[in-house]
C-alpha positions as a printed Julia matrix, in Angstrom:
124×3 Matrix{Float64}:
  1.05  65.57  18.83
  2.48  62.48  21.6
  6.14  62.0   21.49
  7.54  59.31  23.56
 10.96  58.43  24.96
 11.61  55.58  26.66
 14.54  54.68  29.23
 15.27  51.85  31.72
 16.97  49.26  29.59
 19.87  47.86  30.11
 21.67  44.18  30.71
 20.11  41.82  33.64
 20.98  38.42  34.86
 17.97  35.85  34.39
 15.68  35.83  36.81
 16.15  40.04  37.61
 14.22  42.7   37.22
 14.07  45.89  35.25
 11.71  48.79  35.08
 10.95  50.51  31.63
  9.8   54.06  31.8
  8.1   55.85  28.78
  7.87  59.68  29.42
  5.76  61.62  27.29
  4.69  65.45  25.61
  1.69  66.95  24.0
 -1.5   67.83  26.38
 -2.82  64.82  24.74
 -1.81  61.97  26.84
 -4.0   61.56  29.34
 -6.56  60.67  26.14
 -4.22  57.79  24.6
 -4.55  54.36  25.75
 -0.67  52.84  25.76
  1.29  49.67  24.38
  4.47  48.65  25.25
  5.72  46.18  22.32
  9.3   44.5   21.78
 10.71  42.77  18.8
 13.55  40.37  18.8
 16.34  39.95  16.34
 14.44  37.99  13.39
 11.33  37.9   14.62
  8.38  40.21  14.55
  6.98  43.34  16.95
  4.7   41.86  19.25
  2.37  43.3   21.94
  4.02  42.97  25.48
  1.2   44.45  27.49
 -1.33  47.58  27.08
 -3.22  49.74  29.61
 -6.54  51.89  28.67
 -6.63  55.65  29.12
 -7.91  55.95  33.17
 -5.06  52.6   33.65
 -8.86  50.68  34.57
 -8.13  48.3   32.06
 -4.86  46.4   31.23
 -3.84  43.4   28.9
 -0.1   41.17  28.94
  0.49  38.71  26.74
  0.58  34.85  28.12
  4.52  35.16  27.86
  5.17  37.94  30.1
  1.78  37.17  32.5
  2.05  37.26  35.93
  5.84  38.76  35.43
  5.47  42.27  34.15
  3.25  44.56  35.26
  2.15  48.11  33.6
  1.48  51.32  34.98
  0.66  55.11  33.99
  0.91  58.27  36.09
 -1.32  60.38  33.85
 -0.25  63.77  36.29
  3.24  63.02  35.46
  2.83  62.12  31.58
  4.66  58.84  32.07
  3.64  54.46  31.76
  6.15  52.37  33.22
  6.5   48.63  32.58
  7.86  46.55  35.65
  9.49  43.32  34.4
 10.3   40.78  36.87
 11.94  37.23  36.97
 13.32  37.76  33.54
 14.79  35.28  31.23
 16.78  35.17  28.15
 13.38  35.11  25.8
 12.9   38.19  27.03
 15.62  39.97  25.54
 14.71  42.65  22.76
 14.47  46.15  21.75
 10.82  47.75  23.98
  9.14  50.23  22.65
  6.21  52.28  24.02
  3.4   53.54  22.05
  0.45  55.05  22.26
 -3.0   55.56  20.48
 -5.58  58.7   20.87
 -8.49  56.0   22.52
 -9.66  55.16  25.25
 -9.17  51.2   24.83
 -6.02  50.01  24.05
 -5.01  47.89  20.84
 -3.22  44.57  19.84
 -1.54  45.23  16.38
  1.47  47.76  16.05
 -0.59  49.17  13.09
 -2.81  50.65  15.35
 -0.61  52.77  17.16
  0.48  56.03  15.43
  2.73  57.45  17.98
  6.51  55.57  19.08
  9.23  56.03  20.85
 12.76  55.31  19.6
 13.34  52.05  21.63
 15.31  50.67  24.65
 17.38  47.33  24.35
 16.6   44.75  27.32
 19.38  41.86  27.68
 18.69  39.45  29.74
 21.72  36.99  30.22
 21.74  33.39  31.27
């Protein structure tokens, strides 16, 4: 019912800034709380940050704190993720997700609906 594609990734020297974009079909959006994870080469997907269903509510993880900042436009059917003062640690494949609640979640598992991906490089 929610299919998401995300774009904005690219290559960045340390300390710039992207912004990923997430657009998104179905009439169901505006009822799914969204995730935006990334997963490095050998290491596991982790939660990057999350925003609730009315964007009142919003969580980043303690590595990406006070750096990135999420967003949704629910009249446009998009979440954006604003990543700034980036560093090599921060390079990985982002993907956005989303899940039919109003709260957000932590785990990938909890998320049934993904987009294919966009690669952030972030070079020292």
């Amino acid at each position: 019912q929610v299919q998401l594609v995300e774009s904005g990734g690219g290559l960045v020297q340390a300390g710039g800034s992207l912004r990923l974009s997430c657009a998104a079909s179905g009439r169901t959006f505006t009822s799914t709380s969204m995730g935006w994870f990334r997963q490095a080469p050998g290491k596991e997907r982790q939660i990057v940050a999350a925003i609730s269903r009315g964007g009142g509510s919003t969580y980043y993880a303690n590595s990406v704190k006070g750096r990135f900042t999420i967003s949704r436009d629910n009249a446009k059917n998009t979440v954006s993720l604003q990543m700034n003062n980036l560093t090599p640690e921060d390079t990985a494949v982002y993907s956005c997700a989303a899940r039919e609640y109003v709260l957000y979640a932590y785990s990938p598992e909890e998320y049934p609906y993904w987009g294919q991906g966009t690669q952030v490089t972030v070079s020292s």
